[in-house]
mmCIF file of C-alpha atoms in Angstrom:
data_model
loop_
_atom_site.group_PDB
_atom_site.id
_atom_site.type_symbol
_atom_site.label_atom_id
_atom_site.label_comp_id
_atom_site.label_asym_id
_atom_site.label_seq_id
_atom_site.Cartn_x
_atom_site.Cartn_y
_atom_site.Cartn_z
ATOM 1 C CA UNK A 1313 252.893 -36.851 -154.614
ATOM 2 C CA UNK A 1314 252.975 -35.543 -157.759
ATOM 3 C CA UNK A 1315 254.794 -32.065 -158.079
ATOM 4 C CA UNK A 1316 252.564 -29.686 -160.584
ATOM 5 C CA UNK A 1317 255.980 -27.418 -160.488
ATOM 6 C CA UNK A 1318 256.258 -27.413 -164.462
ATOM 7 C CA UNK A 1319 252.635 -26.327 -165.426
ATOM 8 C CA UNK A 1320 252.571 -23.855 -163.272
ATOM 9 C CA UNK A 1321 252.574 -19.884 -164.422
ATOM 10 C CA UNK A 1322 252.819 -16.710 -162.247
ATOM 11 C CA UNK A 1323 251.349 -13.389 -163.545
ATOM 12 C CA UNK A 1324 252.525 -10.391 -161.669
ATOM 13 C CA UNK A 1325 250.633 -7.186 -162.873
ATOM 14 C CA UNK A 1326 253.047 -4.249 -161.993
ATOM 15 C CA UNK A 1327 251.060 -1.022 -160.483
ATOM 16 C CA UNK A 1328 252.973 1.156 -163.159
ATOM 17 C CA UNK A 1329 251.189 -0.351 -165.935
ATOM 18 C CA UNK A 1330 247.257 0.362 -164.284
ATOM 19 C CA UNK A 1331 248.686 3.223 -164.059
ATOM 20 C CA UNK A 1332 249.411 4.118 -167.189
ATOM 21 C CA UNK A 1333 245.965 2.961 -168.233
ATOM 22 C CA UNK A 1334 244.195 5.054 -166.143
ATOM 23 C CA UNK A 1335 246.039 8.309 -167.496
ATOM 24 C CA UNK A 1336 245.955 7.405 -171.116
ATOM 25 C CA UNK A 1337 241.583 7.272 -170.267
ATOM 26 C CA UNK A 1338 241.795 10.561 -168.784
ATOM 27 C CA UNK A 1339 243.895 12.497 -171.583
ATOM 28 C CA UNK A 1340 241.031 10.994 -173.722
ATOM 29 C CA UNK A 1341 238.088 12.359 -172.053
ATOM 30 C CA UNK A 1342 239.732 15.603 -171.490
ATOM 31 C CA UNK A 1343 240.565 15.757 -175.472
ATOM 32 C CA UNK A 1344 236.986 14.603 -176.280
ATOM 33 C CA UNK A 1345 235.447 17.399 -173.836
ATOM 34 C CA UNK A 1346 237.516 19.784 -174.942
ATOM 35 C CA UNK A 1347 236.531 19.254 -178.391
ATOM 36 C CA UNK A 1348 232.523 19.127 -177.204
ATOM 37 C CA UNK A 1349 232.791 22.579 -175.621
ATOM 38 C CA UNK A 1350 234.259 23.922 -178.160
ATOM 39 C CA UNK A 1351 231.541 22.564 -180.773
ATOM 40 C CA UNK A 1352 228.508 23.641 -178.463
ATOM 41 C CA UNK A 1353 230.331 27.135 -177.864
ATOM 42 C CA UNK A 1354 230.698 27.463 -181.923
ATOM 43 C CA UNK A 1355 227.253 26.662 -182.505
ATOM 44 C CA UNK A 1356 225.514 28.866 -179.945
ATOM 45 C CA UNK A 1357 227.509 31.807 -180.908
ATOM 46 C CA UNK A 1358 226.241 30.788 -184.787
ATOM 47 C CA UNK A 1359 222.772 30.374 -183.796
ATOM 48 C CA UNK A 1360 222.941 34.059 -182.162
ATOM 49 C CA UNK A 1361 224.730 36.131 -184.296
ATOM 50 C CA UNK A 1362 223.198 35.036 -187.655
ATOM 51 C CA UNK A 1363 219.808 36.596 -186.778
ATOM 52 C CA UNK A 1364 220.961 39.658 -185.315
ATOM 53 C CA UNK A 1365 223.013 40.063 -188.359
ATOM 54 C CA UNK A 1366 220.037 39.247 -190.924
ATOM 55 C CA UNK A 1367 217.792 41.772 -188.898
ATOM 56 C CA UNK A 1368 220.270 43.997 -189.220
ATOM 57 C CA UNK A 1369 220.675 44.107 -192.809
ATOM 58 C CA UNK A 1370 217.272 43.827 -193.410
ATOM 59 C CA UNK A 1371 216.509 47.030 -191.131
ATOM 60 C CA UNK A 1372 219.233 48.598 -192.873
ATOM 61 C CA UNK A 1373 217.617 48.204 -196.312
ATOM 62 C CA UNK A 1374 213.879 49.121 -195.248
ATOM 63 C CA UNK A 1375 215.870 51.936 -194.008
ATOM 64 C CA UNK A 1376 217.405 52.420 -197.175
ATOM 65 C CA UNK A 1377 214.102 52.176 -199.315
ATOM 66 C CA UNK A 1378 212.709 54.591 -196.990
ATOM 67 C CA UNK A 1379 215.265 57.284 -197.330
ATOM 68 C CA UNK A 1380 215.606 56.790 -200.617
ATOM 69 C CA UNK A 1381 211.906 57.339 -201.243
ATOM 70 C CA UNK A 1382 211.194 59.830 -199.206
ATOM 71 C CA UNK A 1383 213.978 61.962 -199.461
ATOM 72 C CA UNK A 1384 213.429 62.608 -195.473
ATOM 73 C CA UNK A 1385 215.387 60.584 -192.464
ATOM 74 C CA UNK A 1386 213.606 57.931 -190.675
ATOM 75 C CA UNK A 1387 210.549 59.150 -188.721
ATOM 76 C CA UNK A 1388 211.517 59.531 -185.041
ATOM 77 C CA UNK A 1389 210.843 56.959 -182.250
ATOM 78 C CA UNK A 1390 208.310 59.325 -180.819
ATOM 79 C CA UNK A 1391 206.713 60.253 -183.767
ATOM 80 C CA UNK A 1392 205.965 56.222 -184.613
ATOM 81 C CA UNK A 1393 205.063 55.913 -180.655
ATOM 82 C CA UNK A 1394 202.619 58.544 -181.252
ATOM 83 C CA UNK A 1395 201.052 57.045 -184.741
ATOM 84 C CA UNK A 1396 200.658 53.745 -182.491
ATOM 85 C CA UNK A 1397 199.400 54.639 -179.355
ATOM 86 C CA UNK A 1398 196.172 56.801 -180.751
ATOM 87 C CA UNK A 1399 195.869 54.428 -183.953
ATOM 88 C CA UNK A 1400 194.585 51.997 -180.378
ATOM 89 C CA UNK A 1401 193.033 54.684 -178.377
ATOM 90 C CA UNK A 1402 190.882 56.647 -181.039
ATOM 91 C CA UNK A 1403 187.468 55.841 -179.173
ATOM 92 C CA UNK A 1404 189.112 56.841 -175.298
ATOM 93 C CA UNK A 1405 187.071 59.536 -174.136
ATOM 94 C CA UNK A 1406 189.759 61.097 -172.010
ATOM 95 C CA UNK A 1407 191.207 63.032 -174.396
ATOM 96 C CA UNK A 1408 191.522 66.894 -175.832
ATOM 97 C CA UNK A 1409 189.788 68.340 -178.581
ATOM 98 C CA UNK A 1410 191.377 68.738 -181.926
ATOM 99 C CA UNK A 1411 190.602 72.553 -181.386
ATOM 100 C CA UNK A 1412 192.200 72.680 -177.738
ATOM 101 C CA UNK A 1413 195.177 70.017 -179.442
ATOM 102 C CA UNK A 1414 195.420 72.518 -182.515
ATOM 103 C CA UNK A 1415 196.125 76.078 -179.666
ATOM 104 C CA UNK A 1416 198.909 73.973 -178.368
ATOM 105 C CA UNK A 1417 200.664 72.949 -181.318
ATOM 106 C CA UNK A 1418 200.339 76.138 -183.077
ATOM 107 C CA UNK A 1419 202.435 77.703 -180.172
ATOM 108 C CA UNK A 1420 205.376 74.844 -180.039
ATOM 109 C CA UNK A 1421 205.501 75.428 -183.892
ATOM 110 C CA UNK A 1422 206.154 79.204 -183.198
ATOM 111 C CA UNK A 1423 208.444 77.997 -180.234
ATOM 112 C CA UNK A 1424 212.370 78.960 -181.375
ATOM 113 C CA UNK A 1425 214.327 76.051 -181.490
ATOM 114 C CA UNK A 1426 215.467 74.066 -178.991
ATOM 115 C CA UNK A 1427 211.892 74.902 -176.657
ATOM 116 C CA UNK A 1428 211.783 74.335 -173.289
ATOM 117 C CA UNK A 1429 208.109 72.819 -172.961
ATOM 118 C CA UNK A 1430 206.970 71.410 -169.037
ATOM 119 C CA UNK A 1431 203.969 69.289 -168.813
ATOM 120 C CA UNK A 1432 201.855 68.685 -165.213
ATOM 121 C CA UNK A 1433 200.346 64.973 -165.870
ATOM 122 C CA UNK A 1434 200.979 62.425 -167.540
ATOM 123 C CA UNK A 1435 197.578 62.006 -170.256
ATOM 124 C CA UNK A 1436 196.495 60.867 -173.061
ATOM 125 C CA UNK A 1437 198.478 63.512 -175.390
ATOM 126 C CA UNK A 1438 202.050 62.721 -173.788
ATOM 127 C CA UNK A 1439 203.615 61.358 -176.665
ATOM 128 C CA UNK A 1440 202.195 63.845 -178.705
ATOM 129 C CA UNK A 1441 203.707 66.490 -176.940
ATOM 130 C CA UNK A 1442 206.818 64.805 -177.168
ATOM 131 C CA UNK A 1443 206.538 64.578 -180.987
ATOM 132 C CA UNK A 1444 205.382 67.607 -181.970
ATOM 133 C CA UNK A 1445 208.387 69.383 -179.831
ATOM 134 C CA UNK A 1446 211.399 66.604 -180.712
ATOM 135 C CA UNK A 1447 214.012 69.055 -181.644
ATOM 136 C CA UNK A 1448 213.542 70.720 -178.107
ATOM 137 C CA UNK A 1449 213.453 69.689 -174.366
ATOM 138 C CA UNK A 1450 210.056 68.175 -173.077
ATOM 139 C CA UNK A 1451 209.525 67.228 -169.280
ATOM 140 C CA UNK A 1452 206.706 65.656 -167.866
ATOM 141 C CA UNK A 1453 205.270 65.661 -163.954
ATOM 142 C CA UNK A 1454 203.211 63.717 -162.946
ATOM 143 C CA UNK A 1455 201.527 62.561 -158.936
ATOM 144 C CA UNK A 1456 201.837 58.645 -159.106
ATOM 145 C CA UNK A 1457 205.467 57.812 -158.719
ATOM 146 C CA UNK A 1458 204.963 54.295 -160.253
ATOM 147 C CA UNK A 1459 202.722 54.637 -163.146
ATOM 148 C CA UNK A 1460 205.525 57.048 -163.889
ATOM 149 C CA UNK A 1461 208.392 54.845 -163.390
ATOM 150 C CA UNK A 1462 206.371 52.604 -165.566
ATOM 151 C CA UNK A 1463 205.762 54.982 -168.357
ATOM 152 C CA UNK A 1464 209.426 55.535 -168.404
ATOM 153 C CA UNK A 1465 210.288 52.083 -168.876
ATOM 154 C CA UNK A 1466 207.636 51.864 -171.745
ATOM 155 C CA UNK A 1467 208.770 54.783 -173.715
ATOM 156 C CA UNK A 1468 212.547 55.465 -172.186
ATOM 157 C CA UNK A 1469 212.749 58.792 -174.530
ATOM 158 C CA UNK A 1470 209.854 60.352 -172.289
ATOM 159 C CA UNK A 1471 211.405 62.344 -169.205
ATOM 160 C CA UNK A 1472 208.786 61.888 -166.308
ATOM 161 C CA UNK A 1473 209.682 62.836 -162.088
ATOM 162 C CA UNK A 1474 206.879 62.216 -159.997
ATOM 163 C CA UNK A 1475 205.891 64.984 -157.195
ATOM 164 C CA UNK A 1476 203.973 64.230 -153.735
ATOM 165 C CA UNK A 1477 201.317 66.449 -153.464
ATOM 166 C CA UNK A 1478 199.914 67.829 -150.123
ATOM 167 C CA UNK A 1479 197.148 69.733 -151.064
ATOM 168 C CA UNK A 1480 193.950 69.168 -150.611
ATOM 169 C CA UNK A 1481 191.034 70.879 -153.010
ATOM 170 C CA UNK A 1482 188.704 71.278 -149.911
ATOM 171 C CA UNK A 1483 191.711 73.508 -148.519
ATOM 172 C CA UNK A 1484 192.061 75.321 -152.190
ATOM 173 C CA UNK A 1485 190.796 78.988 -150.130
ATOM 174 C CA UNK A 1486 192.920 78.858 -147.384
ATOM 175 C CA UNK A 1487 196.093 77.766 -149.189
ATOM 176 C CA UNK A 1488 195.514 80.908 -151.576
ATOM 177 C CA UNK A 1489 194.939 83.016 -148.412
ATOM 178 C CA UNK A 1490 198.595 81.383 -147.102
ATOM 179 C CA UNK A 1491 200.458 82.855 -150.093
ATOM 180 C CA UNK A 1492 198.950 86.199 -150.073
ATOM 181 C CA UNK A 1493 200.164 86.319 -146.404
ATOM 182 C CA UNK A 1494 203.428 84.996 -147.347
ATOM 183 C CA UNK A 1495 203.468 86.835 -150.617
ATOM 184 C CA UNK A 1496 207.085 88.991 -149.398
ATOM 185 C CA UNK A 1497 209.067 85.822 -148.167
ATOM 186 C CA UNK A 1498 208.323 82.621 -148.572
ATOM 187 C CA UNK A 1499 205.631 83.128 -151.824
ATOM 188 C CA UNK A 1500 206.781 85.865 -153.534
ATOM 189 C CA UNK A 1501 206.190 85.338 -157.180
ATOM 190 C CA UNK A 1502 210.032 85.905 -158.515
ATOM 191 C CA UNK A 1503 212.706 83.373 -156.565
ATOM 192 C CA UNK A 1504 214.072 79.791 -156.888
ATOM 193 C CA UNK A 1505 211.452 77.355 -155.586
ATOM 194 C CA UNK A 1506 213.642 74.654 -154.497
ATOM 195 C CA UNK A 1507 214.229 76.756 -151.775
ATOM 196 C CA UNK A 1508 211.015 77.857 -150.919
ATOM 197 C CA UNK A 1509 208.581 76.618 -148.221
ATOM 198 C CA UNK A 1510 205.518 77.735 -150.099
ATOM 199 C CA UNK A 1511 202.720 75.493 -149.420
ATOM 200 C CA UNK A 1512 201.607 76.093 -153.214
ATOM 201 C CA UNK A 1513 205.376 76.311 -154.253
ATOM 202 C CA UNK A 1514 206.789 72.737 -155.792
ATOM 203 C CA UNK A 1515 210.463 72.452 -154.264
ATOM 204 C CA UNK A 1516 210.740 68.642 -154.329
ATOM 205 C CA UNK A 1517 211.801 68.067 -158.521
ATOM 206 C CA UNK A 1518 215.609 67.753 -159.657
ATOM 207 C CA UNK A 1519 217.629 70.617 -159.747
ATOM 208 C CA UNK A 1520 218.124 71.739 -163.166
ATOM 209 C CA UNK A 1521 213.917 71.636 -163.586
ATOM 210 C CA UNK A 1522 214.303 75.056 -161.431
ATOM 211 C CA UNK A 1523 217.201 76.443 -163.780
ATOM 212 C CA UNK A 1524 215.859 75.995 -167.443
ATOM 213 C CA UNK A 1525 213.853 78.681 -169.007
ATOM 214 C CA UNK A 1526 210.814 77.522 -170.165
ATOM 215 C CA UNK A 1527 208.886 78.429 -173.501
ATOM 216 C CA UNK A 1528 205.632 76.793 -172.980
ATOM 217 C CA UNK A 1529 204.156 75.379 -169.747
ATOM 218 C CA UNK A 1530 201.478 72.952 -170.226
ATOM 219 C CA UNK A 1531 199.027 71.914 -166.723
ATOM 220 C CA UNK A 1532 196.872 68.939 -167.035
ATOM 221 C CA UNK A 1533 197.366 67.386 -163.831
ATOM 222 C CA UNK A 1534 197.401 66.213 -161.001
ATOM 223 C CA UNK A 1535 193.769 65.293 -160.647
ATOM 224 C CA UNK A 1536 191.359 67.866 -159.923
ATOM 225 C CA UNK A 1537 188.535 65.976 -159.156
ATOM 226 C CA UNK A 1538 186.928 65.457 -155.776
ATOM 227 C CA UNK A 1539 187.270 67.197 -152.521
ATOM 228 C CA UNK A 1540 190.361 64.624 -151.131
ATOM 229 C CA UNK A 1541 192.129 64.951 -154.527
ATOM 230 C CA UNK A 1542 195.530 67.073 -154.553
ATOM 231 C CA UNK A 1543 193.658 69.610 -157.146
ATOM 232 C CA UNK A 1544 195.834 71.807 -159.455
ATOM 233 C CA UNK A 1545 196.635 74.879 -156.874
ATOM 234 C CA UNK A 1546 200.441 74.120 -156.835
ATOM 235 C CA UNK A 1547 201.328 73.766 -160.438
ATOM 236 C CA UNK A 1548 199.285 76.456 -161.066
ATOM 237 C CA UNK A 1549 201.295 78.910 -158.465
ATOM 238 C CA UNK A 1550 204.265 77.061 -159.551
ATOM 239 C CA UNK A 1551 204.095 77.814 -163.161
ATOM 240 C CA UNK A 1552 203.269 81.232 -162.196
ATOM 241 C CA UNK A 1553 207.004 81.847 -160.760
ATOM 242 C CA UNK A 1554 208.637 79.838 -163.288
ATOM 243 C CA UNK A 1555 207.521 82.107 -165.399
ATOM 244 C CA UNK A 1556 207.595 85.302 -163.632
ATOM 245 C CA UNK A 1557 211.689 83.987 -162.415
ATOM 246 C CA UNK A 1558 213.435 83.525 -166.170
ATOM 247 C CA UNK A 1559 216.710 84.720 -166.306
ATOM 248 C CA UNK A 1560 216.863 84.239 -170.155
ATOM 249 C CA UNK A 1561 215.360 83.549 -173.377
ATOM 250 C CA UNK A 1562 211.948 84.685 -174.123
ATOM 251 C CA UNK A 1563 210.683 87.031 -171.606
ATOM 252 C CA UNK A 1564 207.241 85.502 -172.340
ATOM 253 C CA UNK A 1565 206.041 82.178 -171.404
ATOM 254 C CA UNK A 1566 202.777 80.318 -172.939
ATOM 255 C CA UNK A 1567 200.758 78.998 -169.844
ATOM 256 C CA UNK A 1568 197.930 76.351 -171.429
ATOM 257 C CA UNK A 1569 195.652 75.092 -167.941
ATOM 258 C CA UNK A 1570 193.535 72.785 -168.871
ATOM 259 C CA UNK A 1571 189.811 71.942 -167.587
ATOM 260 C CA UNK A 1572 189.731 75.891 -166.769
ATOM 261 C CA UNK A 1573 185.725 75.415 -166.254
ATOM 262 C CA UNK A 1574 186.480 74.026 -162.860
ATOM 263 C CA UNK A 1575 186.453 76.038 -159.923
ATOM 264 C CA UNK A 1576 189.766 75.788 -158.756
ATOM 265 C CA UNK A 1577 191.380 75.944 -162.037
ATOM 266 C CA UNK A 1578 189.598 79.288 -162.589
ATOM 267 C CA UNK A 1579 190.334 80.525 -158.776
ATOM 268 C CA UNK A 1580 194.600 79.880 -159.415
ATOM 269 C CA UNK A 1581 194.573 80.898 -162.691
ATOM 270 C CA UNK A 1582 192.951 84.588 -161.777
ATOM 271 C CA UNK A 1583 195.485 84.499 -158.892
ATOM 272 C CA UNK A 1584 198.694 83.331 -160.390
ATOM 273 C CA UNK A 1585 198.713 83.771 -163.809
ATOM 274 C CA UNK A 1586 196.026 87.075 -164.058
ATOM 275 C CA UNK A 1587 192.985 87.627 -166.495
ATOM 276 C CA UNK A 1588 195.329 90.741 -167.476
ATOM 277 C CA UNK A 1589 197.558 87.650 -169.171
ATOM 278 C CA UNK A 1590 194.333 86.065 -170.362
ATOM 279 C CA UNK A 1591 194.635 85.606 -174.063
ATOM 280 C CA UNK A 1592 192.004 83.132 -174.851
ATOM 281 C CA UNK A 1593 189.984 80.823 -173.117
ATOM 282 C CA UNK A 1594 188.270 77.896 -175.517
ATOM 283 C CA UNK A 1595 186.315 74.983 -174.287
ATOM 284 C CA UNK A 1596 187.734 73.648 -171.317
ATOM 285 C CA UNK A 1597 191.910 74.989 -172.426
ATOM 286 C CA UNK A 1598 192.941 78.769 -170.869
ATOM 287 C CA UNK A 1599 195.829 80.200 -172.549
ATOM 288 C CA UNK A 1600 197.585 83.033 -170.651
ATOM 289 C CA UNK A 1601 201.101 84.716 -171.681
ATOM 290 C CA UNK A 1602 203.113 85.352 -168.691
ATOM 291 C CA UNK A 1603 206.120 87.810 -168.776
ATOM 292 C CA UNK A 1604 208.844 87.998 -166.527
ATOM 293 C CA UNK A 1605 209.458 90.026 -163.515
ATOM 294 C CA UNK A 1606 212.051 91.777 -161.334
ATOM 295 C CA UNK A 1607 213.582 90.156 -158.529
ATOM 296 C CA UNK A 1608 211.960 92.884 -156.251
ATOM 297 C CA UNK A 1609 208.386 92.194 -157.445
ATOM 298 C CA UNK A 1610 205.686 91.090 -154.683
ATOM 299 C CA UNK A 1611 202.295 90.946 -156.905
ATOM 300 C CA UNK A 1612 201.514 88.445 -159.116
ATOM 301 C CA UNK A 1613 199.268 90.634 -160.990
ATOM 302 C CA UNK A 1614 198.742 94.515 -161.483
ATOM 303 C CA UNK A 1615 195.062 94.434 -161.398
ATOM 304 C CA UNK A 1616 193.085 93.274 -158.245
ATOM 305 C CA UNK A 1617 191.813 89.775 -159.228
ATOM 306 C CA UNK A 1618 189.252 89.981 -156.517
ATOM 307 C CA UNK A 1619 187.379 92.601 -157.958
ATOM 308 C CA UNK A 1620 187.668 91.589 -161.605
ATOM 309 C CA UNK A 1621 186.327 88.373 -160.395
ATOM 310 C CA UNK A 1622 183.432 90.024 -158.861
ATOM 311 C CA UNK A 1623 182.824 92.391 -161.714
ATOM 312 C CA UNK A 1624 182.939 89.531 -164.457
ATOM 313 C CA UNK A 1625 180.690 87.496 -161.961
#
């Protein structure tokens, strides 16, 4: 037999040294991914910021041109809203006319700074009302919750709260009957209507809507069309003790109802605001001046409206 003994080699692979393969692998991958991340995170944070910064500077200098050419600040937010949203609804037919827009403004220009100014419906003039009374305080109401929630989100400077009417304009006679038996307690026309159970009275809005003093009161809503439809009874009777309830400011407060030609517009208005306060009715836009009364006050107005009514009729 011949013994292979001599050409014969053993290899013995020691576990250390796989070992020590495998680790050196992983300390490279880790090194490589650390320098990956740290590439990707550099260039995402240069893809982001350069833009923002070159928007920046280029608002900056229109803003700069502007100033300097004008002389004036930067036209408010509201005023550009305003320039945009009737330069794309100049043909809607829903809309005041210049004359009844004109009455309005005239008094906010007269209104000492900061005026309170409360708008019933949300319309096409609502960023107009906001402009032309920026320097002062400007809160809208209006009857669909979400079209109001989404008018908020499209223009967050405009303050809206939504109200759930219960009113019916069917039921317009027999809620005006209701307050003149209530007209002591629970509708007298000088208290704090968030505490009132008035069926006319509006005692569902945020708290500090009942404290401010309000300059100008402006009702174009809810809808007042239809027998089913909520009608404008209650912000009619509720601007009437806003007004009538002031603890401050102007004594006086501009009441502008709009679509007075209607029935029920006309029937509230000679209730809760008074022809006595009457100053001018144009078009469809009545424009009464209601002063403030004492806390021990129970008529809304010193004449009889029932009879005026009847004699004018």
């Amino acid at each position: 037999m011949k013994n292979n003994n001599g050409n014969t080699k053993l290899i013995l692979l020691h576990p250390y040294i796989q070992k020590q393969g495998t680790s050196n692998r992983l300390w490279l991958l880790a090194i490589v991914s650390f320098f990956t991340i740290a590439f990707l995170v550099t260039l995402i944070y240069s893809r982001d910021s350069l833009p923002i910064k070159a928007t920046s500077t280029a608002a900056a200098a229109v803003t700069g041109i502007v100033s300097s050419s004008l002389g004036n600040p930067p036209l408010p937010t509201t005023v550009i809203n305003t320039l945009l949203h009737y330069a794309s609804k100049s043909n809607d037919s829903f809309h005041m006319t210049h004359a009844e827009l004109k009455r309005i403004s005239d008094v906010l220009r007269k209104c000492s700074s900061p005026c309170n100014f409360l708008v019933f419906g949300l319309t096409q003039e609502t960023l107009l009302w906001k402009a032309l009374n920026h320097n002062g305080r400007t809160v809208f109401i209006d009857e669909n919750r979400y079209y109001a929630a989404y008018y908020e989100e499209l223009h967050p400077e405009i303050d809206v709260f939504d109200v759930q009417y219960t009113t019916k304009i069917s039921e317009t006679r027999e809620l005006v009957a209701s307050v003149k038996e209530q007209i002591r307690n629970e509708c007298r026309p000088v208290q704090n209507l968030l505490f009132s159970e008035c069926k006319l009275g509006i005692n569902d809005l945020p708290n500090h809507v009942y404290e401010v003093d309000w300059d100008v009161i402006l009702i174009d809503g809810p809808r007042g069309d239809g027998p089913d439809g909520p009608g404008r009874m209650s912000p009619i009777f509720t601007a009437g003790v806003l007004a009538r309830s002031k603890k401050g400011g102007n004594p006086k407060t501009h009441v502008f109802v709009h679509d007075y030609y209607r029935h029920v517009e006309r029937i509230c208005g000679d209730e809760f605001l008074c022809r006595e306060n009457l100053v001018e009715s144009h078009d469809m836009l009545a424009h009464f001046l209601v002063e403030k009364m004492d806390d021990n006050s129970f008529e809304f107005c010193r004449k009889n409206t029932t009879s005026s009514r009847a004699s004018s009729s």
